[in-house]
Each structure stands twice: as structure tokens, then as C-alpha cells.
Tab-separated table of C-alpha atoms in Angstrom:
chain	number	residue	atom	x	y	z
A	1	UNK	CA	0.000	0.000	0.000
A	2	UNK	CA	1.358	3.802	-0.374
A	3	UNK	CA	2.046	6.309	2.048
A	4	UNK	CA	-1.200	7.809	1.628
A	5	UNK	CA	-3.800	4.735	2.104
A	6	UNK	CA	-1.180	3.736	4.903
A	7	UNK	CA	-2.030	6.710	6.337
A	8	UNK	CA	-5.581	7.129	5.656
A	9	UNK	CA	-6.658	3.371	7.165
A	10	UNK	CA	-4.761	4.929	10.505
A	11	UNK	CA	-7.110	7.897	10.550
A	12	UNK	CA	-9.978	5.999	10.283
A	13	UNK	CA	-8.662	3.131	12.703
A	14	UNK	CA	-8.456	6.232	15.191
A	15	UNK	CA	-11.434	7.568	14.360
A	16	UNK	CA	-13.751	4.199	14.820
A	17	UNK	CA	-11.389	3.950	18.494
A	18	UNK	CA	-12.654	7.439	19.033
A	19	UNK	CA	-15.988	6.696	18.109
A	20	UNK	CA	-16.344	3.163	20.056
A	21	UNK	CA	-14.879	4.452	23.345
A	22	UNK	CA	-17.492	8.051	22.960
A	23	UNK	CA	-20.187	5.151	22.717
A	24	UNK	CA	-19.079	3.134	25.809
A	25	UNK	CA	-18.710	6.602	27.619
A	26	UNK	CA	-22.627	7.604	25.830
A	27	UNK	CA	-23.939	3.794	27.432
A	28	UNK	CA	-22.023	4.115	31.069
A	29	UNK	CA	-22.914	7.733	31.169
A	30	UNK	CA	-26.751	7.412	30.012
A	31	UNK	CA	-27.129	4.349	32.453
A	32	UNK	CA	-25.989	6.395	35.743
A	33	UNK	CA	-28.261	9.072	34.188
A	34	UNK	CA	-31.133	6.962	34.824
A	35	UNK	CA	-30.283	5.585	37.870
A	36	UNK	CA	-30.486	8.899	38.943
A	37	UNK	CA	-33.894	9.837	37.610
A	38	UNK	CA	-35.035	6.754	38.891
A	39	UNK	CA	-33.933	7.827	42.113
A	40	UNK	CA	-35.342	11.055	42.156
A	41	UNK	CA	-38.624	9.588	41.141
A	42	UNK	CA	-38.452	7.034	43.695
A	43	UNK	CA	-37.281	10.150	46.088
A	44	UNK	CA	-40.205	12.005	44.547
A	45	UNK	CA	-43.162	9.345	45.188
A	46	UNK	CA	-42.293	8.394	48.450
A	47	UNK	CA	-42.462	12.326	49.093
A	48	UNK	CA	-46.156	11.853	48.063
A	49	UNK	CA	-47.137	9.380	50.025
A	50	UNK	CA	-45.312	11.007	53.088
A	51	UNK	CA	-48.218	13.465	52.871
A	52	UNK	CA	-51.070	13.474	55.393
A	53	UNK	CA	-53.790	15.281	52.624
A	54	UNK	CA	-53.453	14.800	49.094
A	55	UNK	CA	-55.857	16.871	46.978
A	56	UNK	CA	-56.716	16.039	43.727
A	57	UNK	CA	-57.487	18.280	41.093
A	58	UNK	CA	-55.975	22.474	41.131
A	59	UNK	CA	-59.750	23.406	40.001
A	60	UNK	CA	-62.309	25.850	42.307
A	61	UNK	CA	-62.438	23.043	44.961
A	62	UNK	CA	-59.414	21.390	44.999
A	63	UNK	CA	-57.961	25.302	45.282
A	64	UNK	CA	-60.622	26.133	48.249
A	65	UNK	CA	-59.846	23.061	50.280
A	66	UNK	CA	-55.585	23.882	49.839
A	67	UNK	CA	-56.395	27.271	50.969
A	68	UNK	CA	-58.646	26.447	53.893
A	69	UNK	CA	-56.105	23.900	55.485
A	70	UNK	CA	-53.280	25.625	55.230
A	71	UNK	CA	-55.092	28.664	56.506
A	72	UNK	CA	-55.805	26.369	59.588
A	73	UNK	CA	-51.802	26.072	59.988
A	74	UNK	CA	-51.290	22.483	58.544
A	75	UNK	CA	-48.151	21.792	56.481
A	76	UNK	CA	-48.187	18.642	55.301
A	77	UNK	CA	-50.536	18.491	52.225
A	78	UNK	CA	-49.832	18.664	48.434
A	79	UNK	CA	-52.102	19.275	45.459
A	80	UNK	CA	-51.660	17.767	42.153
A	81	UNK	CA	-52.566	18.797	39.300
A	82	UNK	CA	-52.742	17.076	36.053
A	83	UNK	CA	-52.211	20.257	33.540
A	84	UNK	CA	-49.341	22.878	33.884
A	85	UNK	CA	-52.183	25.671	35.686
A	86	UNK	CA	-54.772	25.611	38.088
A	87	UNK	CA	-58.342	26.295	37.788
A	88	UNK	CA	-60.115	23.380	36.041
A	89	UNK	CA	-63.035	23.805	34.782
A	90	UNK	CA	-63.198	27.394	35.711
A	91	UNK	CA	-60.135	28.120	33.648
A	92	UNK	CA	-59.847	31.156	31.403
A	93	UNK	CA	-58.321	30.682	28.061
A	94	UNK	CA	-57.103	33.206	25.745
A	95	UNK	CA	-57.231	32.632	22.127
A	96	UNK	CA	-54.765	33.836	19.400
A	97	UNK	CA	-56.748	37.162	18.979
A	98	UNK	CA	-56.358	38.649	22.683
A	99	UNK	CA	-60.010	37.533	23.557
A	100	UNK	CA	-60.673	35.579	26.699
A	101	UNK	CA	-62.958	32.813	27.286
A	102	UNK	CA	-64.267	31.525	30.759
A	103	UNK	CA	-64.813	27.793	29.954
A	104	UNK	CA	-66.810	27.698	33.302
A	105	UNK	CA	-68.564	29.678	35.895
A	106	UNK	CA	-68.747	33.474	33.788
A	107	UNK	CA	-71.717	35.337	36.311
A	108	UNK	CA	-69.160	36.000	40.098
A	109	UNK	CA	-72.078	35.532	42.514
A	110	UNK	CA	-72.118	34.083	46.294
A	111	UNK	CA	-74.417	33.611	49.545
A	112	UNK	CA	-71.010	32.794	51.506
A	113	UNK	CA	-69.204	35.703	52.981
A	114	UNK	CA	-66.070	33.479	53.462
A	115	UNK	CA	-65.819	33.421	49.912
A	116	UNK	CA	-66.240	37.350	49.450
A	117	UNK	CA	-63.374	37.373	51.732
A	118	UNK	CA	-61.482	34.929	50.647
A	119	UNK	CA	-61.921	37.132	46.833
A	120	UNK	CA	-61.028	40.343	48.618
A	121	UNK	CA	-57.288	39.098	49.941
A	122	UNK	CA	-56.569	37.944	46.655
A	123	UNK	CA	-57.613	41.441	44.763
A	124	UNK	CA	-57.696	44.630	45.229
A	125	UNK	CA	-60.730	46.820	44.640
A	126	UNK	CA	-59.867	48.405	41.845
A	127	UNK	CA	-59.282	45.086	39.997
A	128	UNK	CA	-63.146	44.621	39.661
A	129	UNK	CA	-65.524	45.399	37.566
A	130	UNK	CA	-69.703	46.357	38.522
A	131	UNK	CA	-72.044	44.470	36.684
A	132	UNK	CA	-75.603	44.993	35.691
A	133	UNK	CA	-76.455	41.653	34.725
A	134	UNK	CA	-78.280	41.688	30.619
A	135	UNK	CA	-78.099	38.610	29.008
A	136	UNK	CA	-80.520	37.566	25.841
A	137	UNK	CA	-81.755	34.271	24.140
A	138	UNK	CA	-81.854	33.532	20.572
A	139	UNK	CA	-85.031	31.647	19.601
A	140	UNK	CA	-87.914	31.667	17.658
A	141	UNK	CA	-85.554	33.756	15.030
A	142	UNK	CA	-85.741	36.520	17.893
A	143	UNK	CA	-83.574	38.086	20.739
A	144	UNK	CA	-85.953	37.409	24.162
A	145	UNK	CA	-84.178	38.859	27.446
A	146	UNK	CA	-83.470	36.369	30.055
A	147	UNK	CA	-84.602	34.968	31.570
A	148	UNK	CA	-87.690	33.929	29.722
A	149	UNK	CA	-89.983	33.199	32.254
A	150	UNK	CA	-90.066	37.236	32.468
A	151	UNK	CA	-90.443	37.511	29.517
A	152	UNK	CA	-93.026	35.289	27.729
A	153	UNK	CA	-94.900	38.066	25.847
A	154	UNK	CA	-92.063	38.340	22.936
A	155	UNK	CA	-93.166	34.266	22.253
A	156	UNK	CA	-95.715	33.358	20.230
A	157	UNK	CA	-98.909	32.586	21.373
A	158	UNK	CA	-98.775	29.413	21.059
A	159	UNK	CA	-95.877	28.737	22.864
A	160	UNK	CA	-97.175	31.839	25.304
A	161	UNK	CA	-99.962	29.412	26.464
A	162	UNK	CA	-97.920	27.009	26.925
A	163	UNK	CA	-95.584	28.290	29.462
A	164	UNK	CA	-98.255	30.461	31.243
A	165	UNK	CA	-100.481	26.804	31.776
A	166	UNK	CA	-97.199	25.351	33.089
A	167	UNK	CA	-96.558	28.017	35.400
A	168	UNK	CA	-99.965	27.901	36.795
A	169	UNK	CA	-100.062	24.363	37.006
A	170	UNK	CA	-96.698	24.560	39.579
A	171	UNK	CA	-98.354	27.125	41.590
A	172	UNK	CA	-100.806	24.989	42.204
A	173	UNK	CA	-98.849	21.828	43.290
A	174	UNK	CA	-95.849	23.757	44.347
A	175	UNK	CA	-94.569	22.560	48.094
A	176	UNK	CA	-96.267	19.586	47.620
A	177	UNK	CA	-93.367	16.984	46.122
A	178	UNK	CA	-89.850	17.132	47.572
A	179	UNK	CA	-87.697	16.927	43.800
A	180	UNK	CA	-85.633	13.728	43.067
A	181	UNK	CA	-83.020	15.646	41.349
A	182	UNK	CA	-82.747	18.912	39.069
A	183	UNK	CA	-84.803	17.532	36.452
A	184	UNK	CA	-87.998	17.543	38.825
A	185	UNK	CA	-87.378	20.983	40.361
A	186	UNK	CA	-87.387	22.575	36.898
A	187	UNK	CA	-90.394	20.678	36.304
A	188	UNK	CA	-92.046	21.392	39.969
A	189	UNK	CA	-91.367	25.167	39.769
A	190	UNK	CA	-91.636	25.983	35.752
A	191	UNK	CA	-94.123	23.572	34.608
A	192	UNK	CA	-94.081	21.392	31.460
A	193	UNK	CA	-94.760	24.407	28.626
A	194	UNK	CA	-91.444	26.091	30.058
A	195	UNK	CA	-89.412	22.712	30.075
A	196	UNK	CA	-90.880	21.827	26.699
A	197	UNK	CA	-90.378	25.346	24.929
A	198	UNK	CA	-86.875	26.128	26.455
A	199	UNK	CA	-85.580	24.918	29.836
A	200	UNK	CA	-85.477	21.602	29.490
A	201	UNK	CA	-82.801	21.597	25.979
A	202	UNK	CA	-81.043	25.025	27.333
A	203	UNK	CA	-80.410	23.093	30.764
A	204	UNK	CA	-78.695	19.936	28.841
A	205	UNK	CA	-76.443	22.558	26.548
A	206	UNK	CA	-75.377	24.792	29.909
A	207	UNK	CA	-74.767	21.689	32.019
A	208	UNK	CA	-73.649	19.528	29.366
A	209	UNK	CA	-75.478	16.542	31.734
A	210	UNK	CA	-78.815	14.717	31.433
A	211	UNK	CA	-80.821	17.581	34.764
A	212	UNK	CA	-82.621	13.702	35.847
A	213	UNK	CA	-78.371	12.817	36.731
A	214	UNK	CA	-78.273	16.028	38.791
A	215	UNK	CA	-79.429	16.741	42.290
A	216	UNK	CA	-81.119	19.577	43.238
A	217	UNK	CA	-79.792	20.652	46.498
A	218	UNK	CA	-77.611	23.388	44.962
A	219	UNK	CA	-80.048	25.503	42.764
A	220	UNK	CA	-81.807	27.396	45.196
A	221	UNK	CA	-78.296	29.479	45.569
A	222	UNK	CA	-78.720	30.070	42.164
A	223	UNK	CA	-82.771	30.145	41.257
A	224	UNK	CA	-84.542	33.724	42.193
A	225	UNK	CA	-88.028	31.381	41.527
A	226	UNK	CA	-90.911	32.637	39.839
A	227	UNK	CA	-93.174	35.740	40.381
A	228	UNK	CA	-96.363	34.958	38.853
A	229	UNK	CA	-97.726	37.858	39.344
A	230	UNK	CA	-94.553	39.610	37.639
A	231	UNK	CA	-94.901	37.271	35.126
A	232	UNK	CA	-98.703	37.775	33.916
A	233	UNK	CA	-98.006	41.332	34.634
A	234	UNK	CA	-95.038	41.522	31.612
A	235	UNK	CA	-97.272	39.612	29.676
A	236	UNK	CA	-100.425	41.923	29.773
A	237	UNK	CA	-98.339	45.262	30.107
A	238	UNK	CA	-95.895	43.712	26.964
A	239	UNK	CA	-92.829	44.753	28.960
A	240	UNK	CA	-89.290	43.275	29.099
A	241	UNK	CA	-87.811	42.575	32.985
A	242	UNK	CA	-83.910	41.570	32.810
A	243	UNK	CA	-83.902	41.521	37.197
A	244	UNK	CA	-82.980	37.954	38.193
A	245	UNK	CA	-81.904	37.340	41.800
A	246	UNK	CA	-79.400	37.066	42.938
A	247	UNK	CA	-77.427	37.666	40.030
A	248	UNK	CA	-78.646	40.982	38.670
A	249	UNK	CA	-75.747	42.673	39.695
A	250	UNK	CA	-72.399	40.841	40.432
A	251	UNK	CA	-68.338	41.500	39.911
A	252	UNK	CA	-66.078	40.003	37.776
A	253	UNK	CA	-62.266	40.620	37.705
A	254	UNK	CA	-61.235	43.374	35.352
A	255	UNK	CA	-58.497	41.241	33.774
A	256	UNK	CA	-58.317	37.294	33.116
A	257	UNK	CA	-61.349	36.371	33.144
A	258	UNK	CA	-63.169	34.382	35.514
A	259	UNK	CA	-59.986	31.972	35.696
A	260	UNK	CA	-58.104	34.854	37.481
A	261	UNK	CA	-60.118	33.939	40.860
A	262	UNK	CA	-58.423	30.623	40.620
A	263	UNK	CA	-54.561	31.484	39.789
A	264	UNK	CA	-54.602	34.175	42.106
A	265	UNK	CA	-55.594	31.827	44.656
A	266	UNK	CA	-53.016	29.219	43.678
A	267	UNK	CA	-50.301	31.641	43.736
A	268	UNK	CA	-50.924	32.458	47.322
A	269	UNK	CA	-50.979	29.091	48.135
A	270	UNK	CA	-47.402	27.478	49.155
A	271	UNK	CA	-45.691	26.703	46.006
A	272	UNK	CA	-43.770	23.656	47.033
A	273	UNK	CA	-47.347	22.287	48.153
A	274	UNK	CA	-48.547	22.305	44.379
A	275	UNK	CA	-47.294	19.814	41.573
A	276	UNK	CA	-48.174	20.710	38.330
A	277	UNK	CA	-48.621	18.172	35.172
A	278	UNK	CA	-48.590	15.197	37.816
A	279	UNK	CA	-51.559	13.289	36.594
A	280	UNK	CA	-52.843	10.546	39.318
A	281	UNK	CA	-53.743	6.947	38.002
A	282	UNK	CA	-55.592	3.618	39.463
């Protein structure tokens, strides 16, 4: 062989050395790598179940229940959370635009004045906004305020006659049956012409759930009832009524969205008490 291929095979003899031992180096190095990931995980785990409390869940009650025990002074609880934020279902997101949309809860309202002050520590007053609650319905190729009940006039009279004979028909038997679950109160309190015509379909598109799989222990904090006599009023006098209690006048946070409640919260919370994108399995 000549000089040159002599000395070419030598290069690439000490290259391919080179290369082998880098490997061997790559396969010692990447196995103490993940006996030490292992170890931290293992370190990690048994850190979890070293916990007295473990919440599940960084939504609105998972949140309340970290604040309210470590208000009480405990230390050793942790809350995981299976995405990178906390909030849940009440999260805010904003789209590419600059818009924000509350994927939950979007009217602030509450009969508990822990929760007002629970909402005051974590904003200041001039982070909120008044609100005088107007919200409308699209149906019957119209705009009818809400709630519709209130407003049965704009309906045609068909439909009118309807809803008015279910509303008289629960005054009459009102009191009278204790509901089974949501479905029933609608039906106990509205009638069957306000189910039929709107309640019953606008109920399964807001909750997203069959209202005969949900109880109805939680919707007199959020149902003002019916006032008959408002009602046949608006419908003689042709007038449009947009009061609702108790949410015809509430606050929402000036920036964020509704989902600001719930990171504002978290951030107030212990840090080291929260893991993030730690999804819990059977």
C-alpha cells in the first residue's frame, strides 16, 4: 500500500477507536443518568405518600380546600394537578386574537361571605368590575331577554300558552313533592310548557349533563323562583324585565377572566405544596 492509504486506514482506525470508546462513555454515562432519575422519582413518590392530605385536582375546589387547610396552619398536604395551571373547569383561556374565554362559571355571585373574603385578599378593589347583569336568548328567530320566564310576551302565542299553563299548574302543586333531582325541580317550579319550549334543551347545553343525573340541592343558591304575578303582569303590560336574583348585579375581575379567581388563589398558596402536570392513576 502507499504512504497515503497507509495513512488514511490509521485515521480511520483512530477515528472508529474514538468513536467506540465516545459510545461506551454515551452507554455508562446514560445508564448512571437513569439511575439517577429513577432515584429522584423514587425520592419524589415516596415524598407523596409522606403526605397526610393529598388533593386532587388544582380546580375551584381542589384550590378552596388547599387554601382552607393551610389557613388552619397544617403543612403537610400537596395538590396535584394534572395540567401545567390551576383552575379546572373554571379556567380562562385566551385565544390567538387577545379575547378571553371563561370555559366555566362566567356570572361572580355568592351567599357565603367566606368566599367574598377569601376574593377580597386575593384582589384589590380596583381590579373589579360592577355588573348589571343583561343577558338575551336567541329563539324563535328573535332576541328574548333572560330569563324567559319574564319575559313570555315576545313568544308566540302558542308557545305563550304554553308556558303560562305550566306556570300555573306549579303554583298549584308547588310545596307539595320534595324533587328527586334537578330535572324535577325545573319541572315542579316551571311547569311542562317552560321545560318543553326552552328549559329543558337550554339546561342539557349549559350543564352539558342529562338535569334527571343532577341533584337539586344546589339551585336554590342560584334560582330567584318565579313571580307569577310579575310574570302575567309583563305579559299583559308587553314589557321586558332583565332583574334575576341574585345575580342581577355581580363583579367580575377586570383582567383574566373568571380563571383569574383561581390562579390568584393558587399563587398564594405554598408553592412547594402544588405539583403541576402530575396526573394521578388507578
Amino acid at each position: 500500500l502507499s504512504p497515503v492509504c497507509l495513512g488514511s486506514l490509521r485515521r480511520a482506525a483512530s477515528i472508529n477507536a474514538e468513536y467506540m470508546g465516545n459510545q461506551r462513555l454515551l452507554r455508562i454515562s446514560n445508564k448512571f443518568r437513569s439511575k439517577v432519575e429513577k432515584e429522584s422519582e423514587r425520592k419524589h413518590n415516596n415524598s407523596l405518600f409522606d403526605k397526610k392530605v393529598v388533593i386532587i385536582g388544582a380546580g375551584c375546589c381542589g384550590l378552596g380546600a388547599a387554601w382552607r387547610i393551610n389557613e388552619l396552619g397544617h403543612k403537610n398536604w400537596v395538590l396535584l394537578e394534572r395540567s401545567g395551571y390551576p383552575g379546572g373547569l373554571g379556567t380562562t383561556i385566551k385565544d390567538k386574537h387577545g379575547f378571553s374565554w371563561d370555559l366555566g362559571g362566567h356570572v361572580l355571585f355568592s351567599h357565603f361571605e367566606y368566599f367574598t373574603k377569601l376574593l377580597n385578599i386575593v384582589f384589590e378593589d380596583d381590579e373589579w368590575i360592577e355588573h348589571q347583569r343583561e343577558a338575551w336568548i336567541w329563539m324563535r328567530d328573535q332576541f328574548i331577554p333572560y330569563p324567559l320566564q319574564h319575559n313570555l310576551w315576545r313568544l308566540p302565542k302558542e308557545d305563550l300558552w304554553k308556558c303560562l299553563d305550566g306556570l300555573l299548574q306549579a303554583e298549584r302543586f308547588q310545596s307539595k313533592k320534595k324533587p328527586d333531582n334537578f330535572h324535577d325541580w325545573l319541572l315542579l317550579e316551571f311547569g311542562p310548557g317552560l321545560m318543553e319550549v326552552f328549559l329543558d334543551p337550554y339546561n342539557k347545553k349549559v350543564w352539558a349533563y342529562p338535569p334527571e343525573d343532577l341533584n337539586a340541592e344546589w339551585v336554590g343558591m342560584r334560582s330567584g323562583g318565579v313571580d307569577l304575578r310579575g310574570v302575567l303582569a309583563n305579559v299583559v303590560f308587553q314589557r321586558d324585565s332583565f332583574g334575576w336574583d341574585p345575580t342581577v348585579a355581580f363583579r367580575f375581575p377586570r383582567e383574566g377572566g373568571s380563571g383569574a379567581i383561581w390562579k390568584r388563589i393558587a399563587a398564594k398558596l405554598p408553592q412547594d405544596n402544588i405539583r403541576y402536570n402530575c396526573e394521578v392513576k388507578n
